[in-house]
Amino acid sequence: MKLNRYLPFAFIYFFVNSLALPFGLTYTSLLAPFFYIWILFTRKKEILLPFIAILLPFIIVHVAITEVEIKPYAISLLNLLLVYIFCQAVYTFLNVCKDTGEIFKTILVVNFILCLISIPLYFTPWFSIVWDEQILGEGVGELRRLRLFAYEPSYYALLFTPFFFYFLLQYLFKQNVINGRLLLLMLFLPYGLSFSIGVIGAVFMALFITWMIHFRKLTARPRILNAIISGGVLFVSSMIALILFFRQNALFTRVRNILNGEDSSGKGRTVDAFLLAEKMLQEKSKYWGIGLGQIKIVGYNIIRNYYHYNMDITATIPSAAAETLAIFGWIGFILRITIEIFLFCYTKVWTNYYRLLLFFFIFIYQFTGSFITNAGEYVIWILAFTNIFHQFDVKRKTQNHLLH
């Protein structure tokens, strides 16, 4: 069997992209010079100048007016440019690769095998190779969550989401080449082991919104209707069993902590993230932000004082939307949301079930996690705005109905 030449890069991206590297740095970013040359030869088009043109007003204001510290600013700017080049490489790959589905299938299978191997490791002293042990709030205690070789469980769950939606749609539309029950296990096991409530919540919200938008079309499919009914019955029965026999389980406790604002991970990625961003803006420019690489400097004392830390920390804001607000101010934040909505309309995301699911998922998730150099997030945006999986296209009749 001939090996797809893009498969090694897909493996690097999904499985080991951040392994043994500092936070925010990835192997795909380090490979950016190679990707840049490949893009020039493949597309015969300069890709950096438009991006730099967008950043230039912010760079001028940050350097000339807000007086940023140049070294961390330059390093963060370089990292952002490297991530941008990788994103252009992903877009190029999607347009030139003819068997992307086969690459998805290979990653799904390998990921499932690694999940199965990880389960017995959970009970050994070597669990930390692929599991994180965290305290997520009062009553939860120490909880082990699967991250495989990603830097944290939530990021692993985020990386898995495009594969989840792809094969779930294949299952629902009877396109799958993997046994149905086995496929469902391969899809839901990673989410269960990673226990990422933020990702799982955004996935369910995306599924619900997409179902509502195409309600008649999707509900008319017997397999989808059966899946909805079966899923609903399974969910209700599981909740009843948990309430009756396992009321103090980690899932209920964590959801309760999130709703009460006592979950350290959930609160830090949502409410706290925007409060901290606003505090940082007060130190520099409300409209233009504090600048790239400055959160570690401007935000150091702000974050320590907010959380009453008495130790040295690495200041970060664990939310892509809130981090954008802090770094680029309200102008950058509004520009971010405007670009997302414009591309949603320009590329007609609603005409494809897969793209619609990805768009709503990542639009929601950006307010609950991620960071501005997160390659995994941008890959999802790119998939949402690039129509290559035509097997998930909505029929023209439905498209016309929605447009009118």
Tab-separated table of C-alpha atoms in Angstrom:
chain	number	residue	atom	x	y	z
A	1	MET	CA	0.000	0.000	0.000
A	2	LYS	CA	1.441	3.356	-1.029
A	3	LEU	CA	2.030	5.799	1.839
A	4	ASN	CA	0.386	9.175	1.380
A	5	ARG	CA	3.162	11.773	1.316
A	6	TYR	CA	1.138	14.135	3.515
A	7	LEU	CA	0.441	11.524	6.200
A	8	PRO	CA	3.673	12.085	8.230
A	9	PHE	CA	2.865	15.792	8.558
A	10	ALA	CA	-0.701	14.946	9.620
A	11	PHE	CA	0.719	12.609	12.265
A	12	ILE	CA	3.061	15.299	13.547
A	13	TYR	CA	0.197	17.787	13.741
A	14	PHE	CA	-2.230	15.516	15.567
A	15	PHE	CA	-0.064	13.326	17.777
A	16	VAL	CA	3.247	14.986	18.703
A	17	ASN	CA	3.050	18.625	17.587
A	18	SER	CA	3.826	20.098	21.000
A	19	LEU	CA	5.682	17.161	22.558
A	20	ALA	CA	8.680	18.332	24.653
A	21	LEU	CA	8.360	21.917	23.349
A	22	PRO	CA	7.656	25.135	25.325
A	23	PHE	CA	4.002	26.176	25.546
A	24	GLY	CA	2.778	27.772	22.298
A	25	LEU	CA	5.604	26.386	20.151
A	26	THR	CA	4.954	23.482	17.778
A	27	TYR	CA	6.873	21.384	15.287
A	28	THR	CA	4.583	22.580	12.502
A	29	SER	CA	5.663	26.143	13.332
A	30	LEU	CA	9.318	25.124	13.235
A	31	LEU	CA	8.665	23.576	9.806
A	32	ALA	CA	7.160	26.844	8.557
A	33	PRO	CA	10.132	27.786	6.303
A	34	PHE	CA	9.716	24.454	4.503
A	35	PHE	CA	5.952	25.004	4.240
A	36	TYR	CA	6.487	28.535	2.911
A	37	ILE	CA	8.695	27.324	0.059
A	38	TRP	CA	6.233	24.526	-0.725
A	39	ILE	CA	3.323	26.998	-0.839
A	40	LEU	CA	5.221	29.322	-3.203
A	41	PHE	CA	5.974	26.463	-5.575
A	42	THR	CA	2.467	24.976	-5.349
A	43	ARG	CA	0.293	28.093	-5.468
A	44	LYS	CA	2.816	30.539	-6.990
A	45	LYS	CA	1.461	33.244	-4.726
A	46	GLU	CA	2.931	35.429	-1.986
A	47	ILE	CA	1.045	34.819	1.270
A	48	LEU	CA	2.792	36.889	3.948
A	49	LEU	CA	2.219	40.449	2.706
A	50	PRO	CA	-1.603	40.536	3.208
A	51	PHE	CA	-1.232	39.245	6.767
A	52	ILE	CA	1.515	41.712	7.607
A	53	ALA	CA	-0.621	44.512	6.143
A	54	ILE	CA	-3.397	43.652	8.613
A	55	LEU	CA	-0.955	43.553	11.527
A	56	LEU	CA	0.977	46.682	10.542
A	57	PRO	CA	-1.332	49.292	12.167
A	58	PHE	CA	-1.222	47.349	15.431
A	59	ILE	CA	2.567	46.992	15.246
A	60	ILE	CA	3.014	50.727	14.682
A	61	VAL	CA	0.738	51.667	17.594
A	62	HIS	CA	2.240	49.075	19.932
A	63	VAL	CA	5.835	50.010	19.222
A	64	ALA	CA	5.463	53.783	18.845
A	65	ILE	CA	2.712	54.602	21.343
A	66	THR	CA	2.119	51.877	23.925
A	67	GLU	CA	5.881	51.303	24.335
A	68	VAL	CA	5.990	47.523	24.374
A	69	GLU	CA	9.076	45.555	25.351
A	70	ILE	CA	10.618	44.794	21.975
A	71	LYS	CA	12.208	41.369	22.545
A	72	PRO	CA	9.089	39.460	23.724
A	73	TYR	CA	7.039	41.379	21.155
A	74	ALA	CA	9.340	40.305	18.300
A	75	ILE	CA	9.412	36.683	19.474
A	76	SER	CA	5.606	36.501	19.717
A	77	LEU	CA	5.214	38.212	16.343
A	78	LEU	CA	7.559	35.687	14.748
A	79	ASN	CA	5.637	32.810	16.333
A	80	LEU	CA	2.362	34.234	15.010
A	81	LEU	CA	3.817	34.511	11.499
A	82	LEU	CA	5.038	30.889	11.670
A	83	VAL	CA	1.570	29.716	12.709
A	84	TYR	CA	0.057	31.743	9.857
A	85	ILE	CA	2.368	30.042	7.344
A	86	PHE	CA	1.322	26.644	8.710
A	87	CYS	CA	-2.329	27.643	8.300
A	88	GLN	CA	-1.673	28.553	4.670
A	89	ALA	CA	0.001	25.163	4.272
A	90	VAL	CA	-3.104	23.447	5.669
A	91	TYR	CA	-5.322	25.353	3.240
A	92	THR	CA	-3.007	24.386	0.373
A	93	PHE	CA	-2.969	20.752	1.495
A	94	LEU	CA	-6.782	20.617	1.565
A	95	ASN	CA	-6.924	21.847	-2.006
A	96	VAL	CA	-4.247	19.570	-3.478
A	97	CYS	CA	-4.703	16.327	-1.529
A	98	LYS	CA	-7.143	13.949	-3.202
A	99	ASP	CA	-7.605	11.445	-0.352
A	100	THR	CA	-7.965	13.550	2.789
A	101	GLY	CA	-10.633	11.138	4.019
A	102	GLU	CA	-8.129	8.267	4.052
A	103	ILE	CA	-5.716	10.358	6.142
A	104	PHE	CA	-8.581	11.086	8.560
A	105	LYS	CA	-9.347	7.377	8.783
A	106	THR	CA	-5.723	6.446	9.515
A	107	ILE	CA	-5.480	9.016	12.297
A	108	LEU	CA	-8.793	7.849	13.770
A	109	VAL	CA	-7.623	4.225	13.900
A	110	VAL	CA	-4.191	5.035	15.355
A	111	ASN	CA	-5.773	7.356	17.900
A	112	PHE	CA	-8.175	4.594	18.980
A	113	ILE	CA	-5.301	2.135	19.409
A	114	LEU	CA	-3.421	4.662	21.549
A	115	CYS	CA	-6.557	5.235	23.645
A	116	LEU	CA	-6.815	1.496	24.299
A	117	ILE	CA	-3.134	1.355	25.269
A	118	SER	CA	-3.603	4.361	27.541
A	119	ILE	CA	-6.345	2.742	29.616
A	120	PRO	CA	-4.123	0.165	31.394
A	121	LEU	CA	-1.429	2.849	31.781
A	122	TYR	CA	-3.956	4.808	33.870
A	123	PHE	CA	-3.442	2.290	36.700
A	124	THR	CA	0.361	2.290	36.630
A	125	PRO	CA	3.083	4.624	37.973
A	126	TRP	CA	3.749	5.630	34.336
A	127	PHE	CA	0.314	7.182	33.829
A	128	SER	CA	1.846	10.665	33.411
A	129	ILE	CA	3.161	9.714	29.958
A	130	VAL	CA	-0.322	10.200	28.474
A	131	TRP	CA	-2.536	11.300	31.405
A	132	ASP	CA	-2.772	14.572	33.325
A	133	GLU	CA	-3.669	14.585	36.994
A	134	GLN	CA	-5.596	17.747	37.882
A	135	ILE	CA	-7.736	19.232	40.621
A	136	LEU	CA	-10.676	20.833	38.805
A	137	GLY	CA	-12.642	22.237	41.709
A	138	GLU	CA	-14.128	21.505	45.088
A	139	GLY	CA	-15.461	17.976	45.428
A	140	VAL	CA	-13.815	16.624	42.287
A	141	GLY	CA	-10.452	15.884	43.846
A	142	GLU	CA	-7.553	14.677	41.743
A	143	LEU	CA	-8.796	13.565	38.351
A	144	ARG	CA	-6.792	11.889	35.621
A	145	ARG	CA	-7.627	13.043	32.104
A	146	LEU	CA	-6.208	11.700	28.847
A	147	ARG	CA	-4.064	14.091	26.812
A	148	LEU	CA	-1.951	11.550	24.872
A	149	PHE	CA	1.043	13.600	23.686
A	150	ALA	CA	-0.699	16.985	23.552
A	151	TYR	CA	0.132	19.605	26.168
A	152	GLU	CA	-3.242	19.229	27.938
A	153	PRO	CA	-6.476	17.161	27.715
A	154	SER	CA	-8.612	20.031	26.386
A	155	TYR	CA	-6.210	20.596	23.504
A	156	TYR	CA	-6.260	16.894	22.663
A	157	ALA	CA	-10.070	16.963	22.606
A	158	LEU	CA	-9.979	20.073	20.413
A	159	LEU	CA	-7.654	18.384	17.910
A	160	PHE	CA	-9.964	15.374	17.762
A	161	THR	CA	-13.140	17.354	17.030
A	162	PRO	CA	-12.800	17.618	13.182
A	163	PHE	CA	-12.401	13.834	13.044
A	164	PHE	CA	-15.369	13.343	15.375
A	165	PHE	CA	-17.717	15.426	13.209
A	166	TYR	CA	-16.412	13.901	9.971
A	167	PHE	CA	-16.984	10.285	10.973
A	168	LEU	CA	-20.170	11.000	12.903
A	169	LEU	CA	-21.663	12.442	9.706
A	170	GLN	CA	-20.410	9.428	7.781
A	171	TYR	CA	-22.188	7.192	10.284
A	172	LEU	CA	-25.418	9.220	10.209
A	173	PHE	CA	-25.433	9.388	6.400
A	174	LYS	CA	-24.487	5.694	6.072
A	175	GLN	CA	-21.212	6.520	4.342
A	176	ASN	CA	-18.899	4.870	6.877
A	177	VAL	CA	-16.546	2.071	5.940
A	178	ILE	CA	-15.962	1.151	9.597
A	179	ASN	CA	-18.402	-1.032	11.524
A	180	GLY	CA	-21.054	1.215	13.061
A	181	ARG	CA	-20.730	0.205	16.737
A	182	LEU	CA	-16.953	0.149	16.581
A	183	LEU	CA	-16.947	3.560	14.901
A	184	LEU	CA	-19.107	5.060	17.653
A	185	LEU	CA	-16.717	3.680	20.278
A	186	MET	CA	-13.762	5.156	18.379
A	187	LEU	CA	-15.521	8.539	18.309
A	188	PHE	CA	-16.798	8.842	21.881
A	189	LEU	CA	-13.986	7.147	23.819
A	190	PRO	CA	-11.439	9.994	23.375
A	191	TYR	CA	-13.925	12.585	24.674
A	192	GLY	CA	-14.819	10.429	27.656
A	193	LEU	CA	-11.184	9.843	28.581
A	194	SER	CA	-10.153	13.478	28.115
A	195	PHE	CA	-13.150	14.655	30.206
A	196	SER	CA	-13.053	18.070	28.520
A	197	ILE	CA	-16.412	19.564	29.457
A	198	GLY	CA	-15.707	22.714	27.415
A	199	VAL	CA	-15.080	20.816	24.187
A	200	ILE	CA	-17.910	18.330	24.782
A	201	GLY	CA	-20.323	21.162	25.583
A	202	ALA	CA	-19.358	23.072	22.426
A	203	VAL	CA	-19.741	19.875	20.360
A	204	PHE	CA	-23.286	19.301	21.619
A	205	MET	CA	-24.205	22.942	21.070
A	206	ALA	CA	-22.891	22.784	17.490
A	207	LEU	CA	-24.860	19.584	16.859
A	208	PHE	CA	-28.038	21.119	18.282
A	209	ILE	CA	-27.736	24.397	16.322
A	210	THR	CA	-26.997	22.559	13.061
A	211	TRP	CA	-29.985	20.277	13.678
A	212	MET	CA	-32.217	23.294	14.292
A	213	ILE	CA	-31.034	25.052	11.105
A	214	HIS	CA	-31.630	21.962	8.956
A	215	PHE	CA	-34.356	20.468	11.145
A	216	ARG	CA	-36.679	19.123	8.450
A	217	LYS	CA	-33.891	17.855	6.224
A	218	LEU	CA	-32.018	16.031	8.975
A	219	THR	CA	-34.998	14.721	10.925
A	220	ALA	CA	-36.380	13.209	7.727
A	221	ARG	CA	-33.419	10.812	7.634
A	222	PRO	CA	-34.417	7.626	9.531
A	223	ARG	CA	-30.933	6.923	10.855
A	224	ILE	CA	-30.560	10.460	12.227
A	225	LEU	CA	-34.021	10.354	13.800
A	226	ASN	CA	-33.208	6.972	15.368
A	227	ALA	CA	-29.878	8.322	16.601
A	228	ILE	CA	-31.602	11.315	18.200
A	229	ILE	CA	-34.199	9.126	19.910
A	230	SER	CA	-31.657	6.503	20.995
A	231	GLY	CA	-29.228	9.152	22.173
A	232	GLY	CA	-31.970	10.900	24.124
A	233	VAL	CA	-33.116	7.681	25.797
A	234	LEU	CA	-29.521	6.690	26.614
A	235	PHE	CA	-28.776	10.137	28.025
A	236	VAL	CA	-31.893	10.241	30.214
A	237	SER	CA	-31.405	6.680	31.496
A	238	SER	CA	-27.725	7.375	32.224
A	239	MET	CA	-28.607	10.540	34.140
A	240	ILE	CA	-31.243	8.676	36.159
A	241	ALA	CA	-28.762	5.910	37.008
A	242	LEU	CA	-26.107	8.431	38.010
A	243	ILE	CA	-28.556	10.391	40.153
A	244	LEU	CA	-29.855	7.281	41.917
A	245	PHE	CA	-26.605	5.404	42.454
A	246	PHE	CA	-23.637	7.715	41.776
A	247	ARG	CA	-24.794	11.197	42.741
A	248	GLN	CA	-21.296	12.285	43.784
A	249	ASN	CA	-19.653	11.257	40.502
A	250	ALA	CA	-16.985	13.491	38.964
A	251	LEU	CA	-19.202	14.529	36.012
A	252	PHE	CA	-22.042	15.863	38.151
A	253	THR	CA	-19.632	17.486	40.575
A	254	ARG	CA	-17.733	19.243	37.828
A	255	VAL	CA	-20.867	20.426	36.020
A	256	ARG	CA	-22.216	21.737	39.317
A	257	ASN	CA	-18.917	23.518	39.973
A	258	ILE	CA	-19.006	25.080	36.490
A	259	LEU	CA	-22.569	26.336	37.002
A	260	ASN	CA	-21.610	27.734	40.426
A	261	GLY	CA	-18.428	29.335	39.068
A	262	GLU	CA	-16.259	27.083	41.250
A	263	ASP	CA	-14.549	25.074	38.494
A	264	SER	CA	-11.002	26.417	38.262
A	265	SER	CA	-10.546	25.420	34.624
A	266	GLY	CA	-13.975	26.509	33.348
A	267	LYS	CA	-14.067	29.820	35.221
A	268	GLY	CA	-10.498	30.653	34.247
A	269	ARG	CA	-11.269	30.160	30.540
A	270	THR	CA	-14.462	32.219	30.501
A	271	VAL	CA	-15.365	34.917	33.011
A	272	ASP	CA	-11.903	35.318	34.536
A	273	ALA	CA	-10.234	35.495	31.124
A	274	PHE	CA	-12.251	38.539	30.030
A	275	LEU	CA	-11.975	40.244	33.409
A	276	LEU	CA	-8.180	39.883	33.305
A	277	ALA	CA	-8.050	41.095	29.694
A	278	GLU	CA	-10.002	44.218	30.638
A	279	LYS	CA	-7.682	44.899	33.581
A	280	MET	CA	-4.668	44.650	31.249
A	281	LEU	CA	-6.230	47.031	28.733
A	282	GLN	CA	-6.486	49.643	31.465
A	283	GLU	CA	-2.692	49.552	31.742
A	284	LYS	CA	-2.096	50.352	28.047
A	285	SER	CA	-4.621	51.044	25.284
A	286	LYS	CA	-8.280	50.063	25.457
A	287	TYR	CA	-8.657	50.174	21.674
A	288	TRP	CA	-5.300	48.783	20.441
A	289	GLY	CA	-4.409	46.427	23.285
A	290	ILE	CA	-1.178	45.783	25.149
A	291	GLY	CA	0.689	44.109	22.266
A	292	LEU	CA	2.073	40.686	21.426
A	293	GLY	CA	4.170	39.035	24.110
A	294	GLN	CA	3.150	41.580	26.735
A	295	ILE	CA	0.692	39.467	28.743
A	296	LYS	CA	3.625	37.859	30.545
A	297	ILE	CA	4.830	41.342	31.473
A	298	VAL	CA	1.745	43.531	31.930
A	299	GLY	CA	-0.388	40.661	33.173
A	300	TYR	CA	2.076	39.153	35.651
A	301	ASN	CA	1.075	41.166	38.721
A	302	ILE	CA	-2.542	41.473	37.585
A	303	ILE	CA	-2.994	37.689	37.413
A	304	ARG	CA	-1.056	37.061	40.638
A	305	ASN	CA	-3.115	39.584	42.559
A	306	TYR	CA	-6.415	38.408	41.038
A	307	TYR	CA	-5.857	34.790	42.051
A	308	HIS	CA	-3.897	35.674	45.233
A	309	TYR	CA	-0.907	33.647	44.101
A	310	ASN	CA	2.166	33.765	46.329
A	311	MET	CA	4.432	32.013	43.838
A	312	ASP	CA	6.101	32.691	40.516
A	313	ILE	CA	3.774	32.136	37.535
A	314	THR	CA	3.700	32.253	33.749
A	315	ALA	CA	1.016	34.812	32.963
A	316	THR	CA	-1.436	33.611	30.288
A	317	ILE	CA	-5.074	34.114	29.301
A	318	PRO	CA	-6.577	30.698	28.402
A	319	SER	CA	-9.201	31.988	25.959
A	320	ALA	CA	-8.563	32.908	22.330
A	321	ALA	CA	-11.224	35.623	22.285
A	322	ALA	CA	-10.114	37.153	25.597
A	323	GLU	CA	-6.442	36.940	24.622
A	324	THR	CA	-7.227	38.710	21.337
A	325	LEU	CA	-8.967	41.422	23.343
A	326	ALA	CA	-5.957	41.850	25.628
A	327	ILE	CA	-3.329	41.852	22.865
A	328	PHE	CA	-5.131	43.787	20.110
A	329	GLY	CA	-7.740	45.694	22.112
A	330	TRP	CA	-11.349	46.225	21.125
A	331	ILE	CA	-10.342	47.024	17.538
A	332	GLY	CA	-8.639	43.646	17.186
A	333	PHE	CA	-11.448	41.797	18.963
A	334	ILE	CA	-14.132	43.312	16.738
A	335	LEU	CA	-11.971	42.662	13.662
A	336	ARG	CA	-11.649	38.998	14.675
A	337	ILE	CA	-15.414	38.473	15.012
A	338	THR	CA	-16.113	40.491	11.842
A	339	ILE	CA	-13.735	38.344	9.768
A	340	GLU	CA	-15.344	35.162	11.109
A	341	ILE	CA	-18.859	36.346	10.239
A	342	PHE	CA	-17.755	37.654	6.833
A	343	LEU	CA	-16.131	34.329	5.904
A	344	PHE	CA	-19.203	32.477	7.162
A	345	CYS	CA	-21.330	34.419	4.668
A	346	TYR	CA	-18.757	34.621	1.857
A	347	THR	CA	-18.039	30.878	1.808
A	348	LYS	CA	-21.693	29.933	2.491
A	349	VAL	CA	-20.853	27.678	5.408
A	350	TRP	CA	-24.521	26.726	5.875
A	351	THR	CA	-24.475	24.766	2.594
A	352	ASN	CA	-22.404	21.957	4.123
A	353	TYR	CA	-23.246	20.053	7.311
A	354	TYR	CA	-19.603	19.385	8.211
A	355	ARG	CA	-18.536	22.996	7.802
A	356	LEU	CA	-21.554	24.237	9.721
A	357	LEU	CA	-20.793	21.944	12.655
A	358	LEU	CA	-17.162	23.044	12.725
A	359	PHE	CA	-18.050	26.733	12.482
A	360	PHE	CA	-20.483	26.746	15.389
A	361	PHE	CA	-18.193	24.555	17.462
A	362	ILE	CA	-15.118	26.757	17.103
A	363	PHE	CA	-17.079	30.022	17.256
A	364	ILE	CA	-18.378	28.950	20.665
A	365	TYR	CA	-15.123	27.398	21.830
A	366	GLN	CA	-13.028	30.518	21.192
A	367	PHE	CA	-14.847	32.113	24.153
A	368	THR	CA	-14.121	29.179	26.445
A	369	GLY	CA	-10.527	28.235	25.668
A	370	SER	CA	-7.637	28.194	23.168
A	371	PHE	CA	-5.057	30.936	22.462
A	372	ILE	CA	-4.134	33.077	19.465
A	373	THR	CA	-1.282	30.869	18.254
A	374	ASN	CA	-3.293	27.658	18.593
A	375	ALA	CA	-2.779	25.711	15.367
A	376	GLY	CA	-5.596	23.324	16.270
A	377	GLU	CA	-8.138	26.129	16.398
A	378	TYR	CA	-7.064	27.604	13.063
A	379	VAL	CA	-7.204	24.226	11.345
A	380	ILE	CA	-10.862	23.988	12.380
A	381	TRP	CA	-11.553	27.504	11.055
A	382	ILE	CA	-9.891	26.563	7.759
A	383	LEU	CA	-11.939	23.369	7.456
A	384	ALA	CA	-15.095	25.373	8.169
A	385	PHE	CA	-14.355	27.853	5.385
A	386	THR	CA	-13.045	25.363	2.786
A	387	ASN	CA	-15.567	23.174	1.014
A	388	ILE	CA	-13.715	19.980	0.114
A	389	PHE	CA	-15.996	17.352	1.648
A	390	HIS	CA	-18.831	17.588	-0.825
A	391	GLN	CA	-20.419	14.374	0.433
A	392	PHE	CA	-21.769	16.478	3.308
A	393	ASP	CA	-23.227	19.232	1.110
A	394	VAL	CA	-26.823	20.222	1.764
A	395	LYS	CA	-29.071	19.673	-1.239
A	396	ARG	CA	-29.673	22.708	-3.459
A	397	LYS	CA	-33.377	22.751	-2.611
A	398	THR	CA	-32.537	23.259	1.047
A	399	GLN	CA	-29.882	25.848	0.214
A	400	ASN	CA	-32.384	27.922	-1.744
A	401	HIS	CA	-34.903	27.633	1.063
A	402	LEU	CA	-32.369	28.951	3.589
A	403	LEU	CA	-31.212	31.789	1.350
A	404	HIS	CA	-34.781	33.017	0.960
